[in-house]
Coordinates of N, CA and C in Angstrom, one line a residue:
L118 N -14.0 -5.8 -1.5 CA -13.0 -5.9 -2.2 C -13.2 -5.2 -3.3
E119 N -13.7 -4.4 -3.5 CA -14.0 -3.7 -4.5 C -13.5 -2.3 -4.8
A120 N -12.8 -1.3 -3.8 CA -12.2 -0.6 -3.1 C -11.6 0.4 -4.5
M121 N -10.4 -0.2 -5.0 CA -10.1 -0.3 -5.3 C -9.8 -0.4 -7.3
D122 N -11.2 -0.7 -7.5 CA -11.5 -0.7 -8.8 C -11.9 0.9 -9.3
Y123 N -11.9 1.8 -8.2 CA -12.5 3.3 -8.9 C -11.4 3.8 -8.0
H124 N -10.6 3.3 -7.3 CA -9.9 4.4 -6.6 C -8.7 5.1 -7.6
Y125 N -8.4 4.7 -8.5 CA -7.5 5.1 -9.5 C -8.2 6.2 -10.1
E126 N -9.1 6.1 -10.6 CA -9.8 7.0 -11.4 C -10.4 8.4 -10.9
T127 N -10.5 7.9 -9.1 CA -11.2 9.1 -8.6 C -10.0 9.8 -7.5
Q128 N -8.8 9.1 -7.6 CA -7.6 10.1 -6.5 C -7.4 11.1 -7.0
P129 N -7.4 12.2 -6.0 CA -6.9 13.6 -5.9 C -5.9 13.9 -6.8
I130 N -4.7 13.2 -6.9 CA -3.1 13.6 -7.2 C -2.8 12.5 -8.1
P131 N -3.2 12.0 -9.5 CA -2.4 11.0 -10.1 C -1.3 11.5 -10.3
N132 N -0.9 10.3 -11.1 CA 0.7 10.8 -11.5 C 0.5 9.5 -12.9
P133 N 1.5 9.4 -13.4 CA 1.7 9.0 -14.5 C 1.3 7.1 -14.7
L134 N 2.1 6.7 -13.7 CA 1.8 5.5 -13.2 C 0.6 4.9 -13.1
S135 N -0.6 5.8 -12.6 CA -2.0 5.9 -12.2 C -2.8 4.8 -13.1
R136 N -2.8 5.4 -14.4 CA -3.4 4.5 -15.5 C -2.9 3.2 -15.6
F137 N -1.7 2.7 -15.3 CA -1.2 1.7 -15.7 C -1.8 0.6 -14.7
Y138 N -1.8 1.1 -13.0 CA -2.3 0.6 -12.0 C -3.6 0.0 -12.4
H139 N -4.5 1.3 -12.9 CA -6.2 1.6 -13.0 C -6.3 0.2 -14.1
T140 N -5.1 0.2 -14.9 CA -5.7 -0.9 -16.0 C -5.6 -2.6 -15.6
R141 N -5.2 -2.9 -14.6 CA -4.8 -4.2 -13.8 C -6.3 -4.7 -14.2
P142 N -5.9 -6.2 -14.0 CA -7.5 -6.7 -14.3 C -8.0 -6.7 -12.5
K143 N -9.4 -6.9 -12.7 CA -9.9 -6.9 -11.5 C -9.3 -8.0 -10.4
I144 N -8.9 -9.2 -10.3 CA -8.4 -9.9 -9.8 C -7.2 -9.1 -9.0
W145 N -6.7 -8.4 -9.5 CA -5.6 -7.7 -9.3 C -5.9 -6.9 -8.3
H146 N -6.9 -5.7 -8.3 CA -7.6 -4.7 -7.6 C -8.1 -5.6 -6.3
R147 N -8.9 -6.6 -6.5 CA -9.1 -7.8 -5.1 C -7.9 -7.9 -4.4
F148 N -6.6 -8.5 -4.8 CA -5.5 -8.5 -4.6 C -5.2 -7.4 -3.6
E149 N -4.5 -6.1 -4.0 CA -4.4 -5.3 -3.6 C -5.3 -4.8 -2.1
T150 N -6.7 -4.9 -2.6 CA -7.3 -4.1 -1.6 C -7.0 -5.4 -0.3
L151 N -6.9 -6.8 -0.4 CA -6.9 -7.5 0.6 C -5.3 -7.4 1.4
M152 N -4.5 -6.8 0.2 CA -2.6 -6.6 1.0 C -3.0 -5.4 1.9
N153 N -3.6 -4.5 1.3 CA -3.7 -3.2 1.9 C -4.8 -3.6 3.7
H154 N -5.5 -4.2 3.5 CA -5.9 -4.4 4.6 C -4.9 -5.5 5.9
V155 N -4.2 -6.2 5.1 CA -3.4 -6.9 5.9 C -2.2 -6.3 6.4
V156 N -1.6 -5.3 5.5 CA -0.5 -4.5 6.2 C -1.0 -3.3 7.0
E157 N -1.9 -3.3 7.0 CA -2.2 -2.2 7.7 C -3.1 -2.5 9.1
L158 N -3.7 -3.7 9.1 CA -4.3 -4.2 10.3 C -3.3 -5.3 10.8
V159 N -2.9 -6.4 10.3 CA -1.9 -7.3 10.7 C -0.5 -7.2 11.3
L160 N 0.4 -6.4 10.2 CA 1.5 -6.3 10.3 C 2.0 -5.2 11.4
P161 N 1.4 -4.3 11.3 CA 2.0 -3.4 12.6 C 2.0 -3.9 14.0
W162 N 1.0 -5.1 14.3 CA 1.7 -5.9 15.4 C 3.1 -6.5 15.5
T163 N 3.6 -6.9 14.3 CA 5.0 -7.2 14.1 C 5.7 -6.3 14.7
L164 N 5.7 -5.5 14.4 CA 6.9 -3.8 14.8 C 6.6 -3.8 16.3
I165 N 6.2 -4.6 17.4 CA 5.8 -4.5 18.7 C 6.5 -5.6 19.3
M166 N 7.1 -6.9 18.2 CA 7.4 -8.3 19.1 C 8.6 -8.0 19.5
H167 N 8.6 -8.8 20.3 CA 10.4 -8.7 20.9 C 11.4 -10.0 19.7
N168 N 10.7 -10.1 19.1 CA 11.9 -10.9 17.7 C 12.4 -9.7 17.1
K169 N 13.6 -9.3 17.2 CA 14.1 -8.6 16.2 C 14.1 -9.2 14.6
P170 N 14.5 -10.3 14.1 CA 13.9 -10.4 12.8 C 12.5 -10.3 12.4
I171 N 11.7 -10.8 13.1 CA 10.4 -10.1 13.0 C 10.2 -8.7 13.0
R172 N 10.3 -8.1 13.8 CA 10.3 -6.9 13.5 C 11.0 -6.1 12.4
A173 N 12.2 -6.6 12.0 CA 12.5 -6.1 10.7 C 11.9 -6.6 9.7
I174 N 11.1 -8.0 9.2 CA 10.7 -8.0 8.2 C 9.0 -7.2 8.5
G175 N 8.4 -7.0 9.3 CA 7.3 -5.9 9.5 C 7.9 -4.7 9.2
G176 N 8.6 -4.3 9.4 CA 9.1 -3.2 8.7 C 9.2 -3.0 7.6
L177 N 10.2 -3.8 6.9 CA 10.4 -4.2 5.8 C 9.2 -3.9 4.8
L178 N 8.3 -4.8 5.3 CA 6.9 -4.9 4.2 C 6.3 -3.5 4.4
Q179 N 6.1 -2.8 5.5 CA 5.9 -1.5 5.5 C 6.1 -0.8 4.5
V180 N 7.6 -0.5 4.6 CA 8.0 0.3 3.8 C 7.8 -0.2 2.5
I181 N 8.0 -1.4 1.5 CA 7.6 -1.7 0.6 C 6.2 -0.9 0.3
F182 N 5.3 -1.3 0.8 CA 3.9 -0.9 0.6 C 4.1 0.4 1.0
Q183 N 4.6 1.5 1.5 CA 4.8 2.9 1.5 C 4.8 3.1 -0.1
A184 N 5.8 2.5 -0.3 CA 6.7 2.8 -1.9 C 5.7 2.5 -3.0
V185 N 4.8 1.7 -2.8 CA 4.0 0.9 -3.8 C 2.7 2.0 -4.0
L186 N 2.7 2.8 -2.3 CA 1.4 4.0 -2.6 C 2.5 5.0 -2.8
I187 N 3.6 5.1 -3.0 CA 3.6 6.6 -3.8 C 4.0 6.4 -5.0
S188 N 4.2 5.1 -5.7 CA 4.6 4.8 -7.1 C 3.3 5.0 -7.5
S189 N 1.8 4.6 -7.2 CA 0.7 4.6 -7.7 C 0.0 6.3 -7.5
G190 N 0.7 7.4 -6.9 CA 0.1 8.7 -6.7 C -1.1 9.0 -5.4
N191 N -0.7 8.4 -4.8 CA -1.4 8.2 -3.7 C -1.1 9.3 -2.6
L192 N -1.4 10.5 -2.8 CA -0.9 11.5 -1.8 C 0.3 11.0 -1.4
S193 N 1.6 10.9 -2.1 CA 2.4 10.4 -1.7 C 3.4 11.3 -0.8
F194 N 3.3 12.5 -0.6 CA 3.9 13.3 0.4 C 3.5 12.5 2.1
L195 N 2.2 12.1 2.4 CA 2.2 11.1 3.4 C 2.7 10.0 3.6
N196 N 2.8 9.3 2.8 CA 3.9 8.2 2.3 C 5.0 8.7 2.6
W197 N 5.7 9.4 2.1 CA 7.2 9.7 2.5 C 7.7 9.9 4.0
L198 N 6.5 10.6 4.6 CA 6.5 10.9 5.8 C 6.8 9.6 6.9
T199 N 5.8 8.5 6.6 CA 5.5 7.6 7.1 C 7.1 6.7 6.6
M200 N 7.6 6.6 6.0 CA 8.9 5.7 5.7 C 10.1 6.6 6.6
I201 N 10.0 7.9 6.8 CA 11.0 8.6 7.5 C 11.6 8.2 9.2
P202 N 12.8 7.0 9.6 CA 12.6 6.9 10.6 C 12.7 7.9 11.7
E203 N 12.3 7.2 13.1 CA 12.2 8.4 14.0 C 13.7 9.1 14.7

């Protein structure tokens, strides 16, 4: 869970908010890494469920996650593409 401790200082395309994210406490970076795992490994399963409200919540959480990635400067072009509906 230590990946985010170094990510912001080594990312290829930082933006003005990258420094803000980098200076957050280590416990926040642990939380970021944990939430990344949840959003990328657990939430995609909500997108194929038969219950429409659960799919909508899963989709909304995915979009919020992508917006946070965009604000951190993490190759945001790819995140914008992920948010575009088909």
